[in-house]
Structures are given as C-alpha cells and as structure tokens.
Amino acid sequence: CKILRCNSDYVAATLHLRGPDRGAAFCTALRSYSLCTRRTARTCRGDLAFHSAVHGIEDLMIQNNCSKEGPTAPPRPRPPAPNPHGFESLDICDYERSFLYKHGRPPGFQHCAAFGDPHIRTFHDDFHTCRVEGSWPLLDNDYLFVQATSSPVAKGSNATVTSKLTIIFKNMKECIDQKVYQAELDNVPAAFQDGSVNGGARPGGSSLAIWERSPGRHVEIRADYIGTTIAVRQAGRQLSFSIRAAEEVARAFTEEQDLQLCVGGCPRSQRMSRSPRGRGRVPAETARALCREMLPVEDVYFQSCVFDVVTSGDTNFTMAAHGALEDARLFLPDAEKLHIFQ
C-alpha cells in the first residue's frame, strides 16, 4: 500500500498554496491526490489511512467547490528541508497526529466500560446492568475483538461478574502483528499472550504497548496506531474493562458484527433492574454508606455500587465502581457526560 506516497505528494503540491486565492491550483492538486488513491485502491482497501484519505479528499473537494473532472498535474518537487511538522515526519502509526494533519482537527472519541455485575456503559452513553452469563463480545470490529466471560457473582444469584477478558488487536500490516491479551481473576498480566509488551518487530511496533499501573491489578494498553486506549482492572473477585476509542475505529464494523455490548448494550432479555430485591447479603443502607465514601455523586456508578455490594456481600465492589468512574474521567472527551442519572 503506497498511500503514504500519495499523502506526501499532495502535501508537497500544496505547501505553497495558502489563503482564499489558491483556487484552481488547489483543486488540481486534490484531483491528483484522488487519482493517486484510486491507483492504490486494490492494495490499500484494508488500510485505515487510505480510507481516511479518500473521505478527506471528498470533504475538501466539496468545501472548495472542486469538480471531479478537470486537469491533474504531477506533484511539485518536495522542498529540500521539509517542515518538521509536515506529513513526512508523521508516523502512519500515530493515528491522532495523522488525523489532525489530514483534517485540521483532532479526532472524536467514544468511551465504553464494563464493570461489576456487569454494568455496561455503551459508546452512546446508555447504561445497562446485565445477567449475560457465559462469553459475550464487547467489541467486534475491523481492528479489535474483545470478549468478556461472566460467571455468577454468588451461588444461586442471577447477577454475574466478568471473570475473564480476551482482547485481540488485529493485524495491521504497516504497524503491528496480531496480538492477543488475556486476563483472568488473579492473573492480570502486563504482557500479551506471547510474552511481548508491544506490537512486534515491525517499524510501528511501539505504537501498541502495555503499561502496568498497579501490579497484578491494573494495566493500560495504548494502541496509538488506532487512537485507542484500554484499561483492565481487577477489584475483588471481578474484572473490569474500559476503552477510549477513536470514533472511526468504533464504527468500523459490518451488519454481521451486530452483537457488541459496547455498541448496543446488552439484549433486552439480559437486562436487570438495579433496585435490590429480597434479602441481600449486606443491608442496603450499609451498602449506600460504603459506596458514598468512594462515590459522592449518586449517579449510575453509585447505584451500581450499591447493587453489587448488596447482591454479593463483597465490599471490594466499591473499588470496581470507583475505578470505572476514574477511567471515564480520563477517557471521556466530554466531561459533562461523566455522570449518568437514571
């Protein structure tokens, strides 16, 4: 895939074009850019940068009233000392910088989390409490597959908790080898399944890396090549998952990949009320007092904490809800969406 060459040729052709008078020359450069991408379409069809370029060209042609038919020109020779902030110095495996350069704005991001019972916060800020026993996909798109395996929180209980997480970072030829991360209760490793801590020997291998935030309890996986960060935590006898994903990545799936808890939440048949019913293992008022120490705002994180402590009798669930809220505070692009009230 030679999309980088198309990108850099376009940059070289437009470096000298500035202001409202760039007109016809700018349209010529855009048509040349479009022609170059069409020539690489067959080899680049699975490439994120290629699809970003195609959409970016279409937007620029509309914004500048450029016709698709018209003269094209070979790119101008590149200046001998390119701007250090120009595309030549940008790594294709740095999604955020590449996006900013191409579109003139930072990318949008979405946040999803699964913690406790499990409770699911979707990319669209819906919030469900699920019974989902067994294995369910949280994500299934062109770049990531994330599966959560749940088991009952206590004997005879309908409530379940995540006991295993499997995360697959799919092969991206320019940047990383396929990598699999797996966490289980009492085993939250700071390495991929093959023992590595990055994306492999490819030039962009360092764009995928694992960081240990708390030994055996909290790891962060940064996938800079797709503008995505994932946090995996263990609190008590449950695992939690949080993700901040670029919108373009979160939406990269087909109709066949329709079951994703991060996208649609849990199916209606699997949803539970967060109002504790019957006799719990901890009195509701005791649970509320414990949860209020960690979660002073009585939002869905607080409600989930109360539900989990009452249902399980495990006070460590206060830490699960607190950790999910802290991840949301870090990952949410819009701080006003941090708290959800239902």
Coordinates of C-alpha atoms in Angstrom, one line a residue:
C1 CA 0.0 0.0 0.0
K2 CA 1.5 3.3 -1.1
I3 CA -0.9 5.7 0.5
L4 CA 1.9 7.5 2.3
R5 CA 3.4 8.4 -1.0
C6 CA 0.1 9.9 -2.2
N7 CA -0.2 11.8 1.1
S8 CA 3.3 13.3 1.0
D9 CA 3.0 14.2 -2.8
Y10 CA -0.2 16.0 -2.0
V11 CA 1.4 17.9 0.9
A12 CA 4.4 18.8 -1.4
A13 CA 2.0 20.1 -4.1
T14 CA 0.0 22.3 -1.7
L15 CA 2.7 23.7 0.6
H16 CA 2.9 26.9 -1.3
L17 CA -0.8 27.3 -1.7
R18 CA -2.3 29.5 1.1
G19 CA -5.3 31.7 1.6
P20 CA -8.5 32.2 -0.4
D21 CA -6.8 32.7 -3.8
R22 CA -5.4 29.1 -4.0
G23 CA -8.5 28.2 -6.2
A24 CA -7.8 26.2 -9.4
A25 CA -4.3 25.1 -8.3
F26 CA -5.7 23.6 -5.1
C27 CA -8.4 21.7 -7.0
T28 CA -5.8 20.4 -9.4
A29 CA -3.8 19.1 -6.5
L30 CA -6.9 17.5 -5.0
R31 CA -7.7 15.7 -8.2
S32 CA -4.2 14.5 -8.5
Y33 CA -4.4 13.2 -4.9
S34 CA -7.7 11.4 -5.7
L35 CA -6.2 9.8 -8.8
C36 CA -3.2 8.6 -6.7
T37 CA -5.5 7.0 -4.1
R38 CA -7.6 5.3 -6.9
R39 CA -4.4 3.7 -8.2
T40 CA -3.6 2.2 -4.8
A41 CA -7.2 1.2 -4.0
R42 CA -6.6 -2.6 -4.6
T43 CA -3.6 -2.9 -2.3
C44 CA -4.9 -0.3 0.3
R45 CA -8.5 -1.4 0.8
G46 CA -7.9 -2.7 4.3
D47 CA -5.9 0.3 5.3
L48 CA -7.3 2.9 7.8
A49 CA -5.1 5.7 6.5
F50 CA -6.3 5.0 2.9
H51 CA -10.0 5.3 3.9
S52 CA -9.3 8.4 5.9
A53 CA -7.6 10.0 2.8
V54 CA -10.5 9.1 0.5
H55 CA -13.1 10.6 2.8
G56 CA -10.8 13.7 3.5
I57 CA -10.4 14.3 -0.3
E58 CA -14.2 14.2 -0.8
D59 CA -14.8 16.7 2.0
L60 CA -12.1 19.1 0.8
M61 CA -13.5 19.0 -2.8
I62 CA -16.9 19.8 -1.6
Q63 CA -15.6 22.6 0.7
N64 CA -13.6 24.2 -2.1
N65 CA -16.2 23.6 -4.9
C66 CA -13.8 21.5 -6.9
S67 CA -15.2 19.5 -9.8
K68 CA -14.2 15.8 -10.0
E69 CA -13.5 16.3 -13.7
G70 CA -10.6 18.5 -14.7
P71 CA -6.9 18.7 -15.1
T72 CA -4.5 16.9 -12.9
A73 CA -0.8 17.7 -12.5
P74 CA 2.2 15.8 -11.2
P75 CA 3.2 17.0 -7.7
R76 CA 5.8 19.7 -7.4
P77 CA 9.2 18.6 -6.2
R78 CA 9.5 18.5 -2.5
P79 CA 11.4 21.3 -0.8
P80 CA 14.8 20.1 0.4
A81 CA 14.1 20.9 4.0
P82 CA 10.5 20.0 4.8
N83 CA 8.7 21.5 7.7
P84 CA 9.4 19.3 10.7
H85 CA 5.7 19.2 11.4
G86 CA 4.8 18.2 7.9
F87 CA 3.4 14.8 6.9
E88 CA 6.9 13.5 6.1
S89 CA 7.7 13.4 9.8
L90 CA 4.4 11.9 10.8
D91 CA 4.3 8.2 11.5
I92 CA 1.3 6.4 9.9
C93 CA 1.1 4.5 13.2
D94 CA 0.3 7.7 15.2
Y95 CA -3.4 7.9 14.5
E96 CA -4.1 11.2 16.3
R97 CA -1.3 13.2 14.7
S98 CA -2.1 11.8 11.3
F99 CA -5.8 12.6 11.7
L100 CA -5.1 16.2 12.9
Y101 CA -2.8 16.8 9.9
K102 CA -5.3 15.5 7.4
H103 CA -8.5 17.1 8.8
G104 CA -7.2 20.1 10.7
R105 CA -8.9 19.0 13.9
P106 CA -8.4 16.2 16.4
P107 CA -10.4 13.0 16.0
G108 CA -13.6 12.4 18.0
F109 CA -13.5 9.7 20.7
Q110 CA -16.1 7.4 22.4
H111 CA -16.0 5.6 25.7
C112 CA -17.3 2.2 26.8
A113 CA -17.0 0.3 30.1
A114 CA -18.0 -3.0 31.6
F115 CA -17.6 -3.4 35.4
G116 CA -19.1 -5.0 38.4
D117 CA -22.3 -7.1 37.9
P118 CA -21.5 -6.5 34.9
H119 CA -22.8 -3.0 34.2
I120 CA -22.3 -1.8 30.6
R121 CA -21.8 1.9 29.6
T122 CA -22.1 1.9 25.8
F123 CA -20.4 4.2 23.3
H124 CA -23.7 6.1 23.1
D125 CA -23.8 6.6 26.9
D126 CA -26.6 4.1 27.5
F127 CA -26.3 2.2 30.8
H128 CA -27.4 -1.4 31.4
T129 CA -27.0 -3.9 34.1
C130 CA -26.7 -7.4 32.5
R131 CA -27.0 -11.0 33.6
V132 CA -25.1 -12.3 30.5
E133 CA -23.6 -15.5 31.9
G134 CA -21.0 -17.1 29.6
S135 CA -19.0 -15.4 26.8
W136 CA -20.2 -12.2 25.1
P137 CA -18.5 -9.8 22.7
L138 CA -17.9 -6.3 24.0
L139 CA -16.4 -5.2 20.7
D140 CA -16.1 -6.9 17.3
N141 CA -14.8 -4.5 14.5
D142 CA -12.1 -4.3 11.9
Y143 CA -9.4 -3.5 14.4
L144 CA -10.4 -5.0 17.7
F145 CA -12.2 -8.0 19.2
V146 CA -13.0 -8.0 22.9
Q147 CA -14.8 -10.9 24.7
A148 CA -15.9 -10.9 28.3
T149 CA -16.7 -14.2 30.1
S150 CA -19.0 -13.9 33.0
S151 CA -20.0 -16.3 35.9
P152 CA -22.4 -16.0 38.8
V153 CA -21.4 -13.4 41.5
A154 CA -22.7 -15.8 44.2
K155 CA -24.2 -19.3 44.3
G156 CA -27.9 -19.1 43.3
S157 CA -27.7 -15.5 42.2
N158 CA -28.9 -14.1 38.8
A159 CA -26.2 -11.5 38.9
T160 CA -22.9 -12.2 37.1
V161 CA -19.4 -10.7 37.1
T162 CA -16.6 -10.7 34.5
S163 CA -14.1 -13.4 35.3
K164 CA -12.1 -13.4 32.0
L165 CA -11.3 -10.9 29.3
T166 CA -9.8 -11.6 25.9
I167 CA -8.7 -8.7 23.7
I168 CA -7.4 -9.3 20.1
F169 CA -5.6 -6.4 18.4
K170 CA -6.0 -7.4 14.7
N171 CA -3.0 -7.5 12.3
M172 CA -2.3 -4.1 10.8
K173 CA 0.4 -4.6 8.2
E174 CA 2.1 -1.2 8.5
C175 CA 2.2 -1.1 12.3
I176 CA 1.6 -4.3 14.3
D177 CA 1.4 -8.1 14.3
Q178 CA -1.8 -9.5 15.6
K179 CA -1.6 -9.5 19.4
V180 CA -3.8 -11.3 22.0
Y181 CA -4.2 -10.1 25.6
Q182 CA -5.9 -12.2 28.2
A183 CA -6.7 -11.5 31.8
E184 CA -8.4 -13.8 34.3
L185 CA -9.2 -13.4 38.0
D186 CA -5.9 -13.2 40.0
N187 CA -4.0 -13.1 36.7
V188 CA -3.9 -9.6 35.1
P189 CA -0.5 -9.8 33.2
A190 CA 1.5 -6.8 32.0
A191 CA 2.2 -8.7 28.7
F192 CA 0.5 -10.1 25.7
Q193 CA -0.1 -13.9 25.5
D194 CA 3.1 -14.4 23.6
G195 CA 5.1 -12.7 26.3
S196 CA 5.7 -9.4 24.4
V197 CA 4.9 -6.0 25.7
N198 CA 4.5 -4.2 22.3
G199 CA 3.2 -4.7 18.8
G200 CA 6.2 -6.7 17.5
A201 CA 9.2 -6.1 15.3
R202 CA 7.5 -4.0 12.6
P203 CA 8.6 -0.4 12.3
G204 CA 5.4 0.7 14.1
G205 CA 5.5 -2.0 16.8
S206 CA 5.9 0.6 19.6
S207 CA 2.5 2.1 18.7
L208 CA 1.0 -0.8 20.7
A209 CA 2.2 -1.1 24.3
I210 CA 1.2 -2.3 27.7
W211 CA 1.8 -0.3 30.9
E212 CA 1.4 -1.8 34.4
R213 CA -0.4 0.8 36.6
S214 CA -0.7 -1.5 39.7
P215 CA 1.0 -4.9 39.7
G216 CA -1.5 -7.6 39.1
R217 CA -4.4 -5.3 39.4
H218 CA -4.5 -2.6 36.7
V219 CA -2.9 -2.4 33.2
E220 CA -3.3 0.1 30.5
I221 CA -2.9 -0.8 26.8
R222 CA -2.2 2.0 24.4
A223 CA -2.9 1.4 20.7
D224 CA -1.7 4.7 19.2
Y225 CA -2.0 3.3 15.7
I226 CA -5.8 3.3 16.0
G227 CA -6.1 6.1 18.6
T228 CA -7.3 3.8 21.3
T229 CA -6.5 3.2 25.0
I230 CA -7.8 0.3 27.1
A231 CA -7.8 -0.2 30.9
V232 CA -8.2 -3.6 32.5
R233 CA -8.6 -3.8 36.3
Q234 CA -9.3 -6.4 39.0
A235 CA -11.2 -5.3 42.1
G236 CA -12.2 -8.1 44.5
R237 CA -13.5 -11.1 42.5
Q238 CA -14.3 -9.3 39.3
L239 CA -12.5 -7.8 36.2
S240 CA -13.5 -4.5 34.6
F241 CA -12.8 -3.1 31.1
S242 CA -12.7 0.5 29.9
I243 CA -11.9 1.8 26.5
R244 CA -11.4 5.2 24.8
A245 CA -11.7 4.6 21.0
A246 CA -11.5 6.9 18.0
E247 CA -15.0 7.2 16.5
E248 CA -13.8 5.9 13.2
V249 CA -12.4 2.8 14.8
A250 CA -15.5 2.2 17.0
R251 CA -17.7 2.4 13.9
A252 CA -15.6 0.1 11.7
F253 CA -17.9 -2.9 11.6
T254 CA -20.4 -4.6 9.3
E255 CA -24.0 -5.6 9.8
E256 CA -22.8 -9.2 10.5
Q257 CA -20.9 -7.9 13.6
D258 CA -24.1 -6.6 15.2
L259 CA -23.7 -8.2 18.7
Q260 CA -21.4 -5.8 20.6
L261 CA -22.3 -4.8 24.1
C262 CA -20.3 -1.6 23.7
V263 CA -22.4 -0.6 20.7
G264 CA -25.9 -1.8 21.5
G265 CA -25.7 -2.6 25.2
C266 CA -27.0 -6.0 26.5
P267 CA -30.0 -7.6 24.8
R268 CA -33.3 -6.7 26.4
S269 CA -33.8 -10.3 27.6
Q270 CA -30.5 -10.0 29.6
R271 CA -31.1 -6.6 31.3
M272 CA -31.7 -6.4 35.1
S273 CA -33.1 -3.7 37.4
R274 CA -30.5 -2.1 39.7
S275 CA -33.1 -2.0 42.5
P276 CA -32.0 -4.7 45.0
R277 CA -35.0 -7.0 45.7
G278 CA -35.4 -9.5 48.5
R279 CA -32.8 -10.1 51.2
G280 CA -29.3 -9.1 50.2
R281 CA -26.0 -10.2 51.7
V282 CA -25.5 -6.7 53.0
P283 CA -28.3 -4.3 54.1
A284 CA -29.0 -1.6 51.5
E285 CA -28.3 1.3 53.9
T286 CA -24.9 -0.2 54.8
A287 CA -24.1 -0.6 51.1
R288 CA -25.1 3.0 50.4
A289 CA -22.9 4.3 53.2
L290 CA -19.9 2.3 51.9
C291 CA -20.5 3.4 48.3
R292 CA -20.9 7.0 49.3
E293 CA -17.3 7.1 50.7
M294 CA -16.0 6.3 47.2
L295 CA -18.7 7.8 45.0
P296 CA -20.2 11.0 46.5
V297 CA -22.4 11.7 43.4
E298 CA -25.4 9.4 43.4
D299 CA -25.3 8.6 39.7
V300 CA -25.4 5.2 37.9
Y301 CA -21.9 4.4 39.2
F302 CA -23.2 4.8 42.8
Q303 CA -26.4 2.9 42.1
S304 CA -24.3 0.1 40.5
C305 CA -22.0 0.0 43.5
V306 CA -25.0 -0.3 45.9
F307 CA -26.5 -3.1 43.8
D308 CA -23.2 -5.0 43.7
V309 CA -22.4 -4.8 47.4
V310 CA -25.9 -5.8 48.4
T311 CA -26.0 -8.7 45.9
S312 CA -22.5 -10.1 46.5
G313 CA -21.7 -9.0 50.1
D314 CA -18.2 -8.0 48.8
T315 CA -17.2 -4.5 49.7
N316 CA -14.4 -4.6 47.1
F317 CA -17.2 -3.7 44.5
T318 CA -16.9 -0.1 45.8
M319 CA -13.4 -0.1 44.2
A320 CA -14.8 -1.6 40.9
A321 CA -17.3 1.3 40.5
H322 CA -14.7 3.9 41.6
G323 CA -12.2 2.5 39.1
A324 CA -14.8 2.7 36.3
L325 CA -15.6 6.3 37.2
E326 CA -11.9 7.2 37.2
D327 CA -11.4 5.6 33.8
A328 CA -14.4 7.5 32.5
R329 CA -13.0 10.7 33.9
L330 CA -9.8 10.1 31.9
F331 CA -11.3 8.7 28.7
L332 CA -14.5 10.8 28.1
P333 CA -13.9 13.6 25.7
D334 CA -16.9 15.5 27.1
A335 CA -16.6 15.9 30.9
E336 CA -20.3 16.9 31.1
K337 CA -21.2 13.3 30.1
L338 CA -19.2 11.8 33.0
H339 CA -22.2 11.2 35.3
I340 CA -25.3 9.5 34.1
F341 CA -28.5 9.8 36.1
Q342 CA -31.4 7.4 35.6

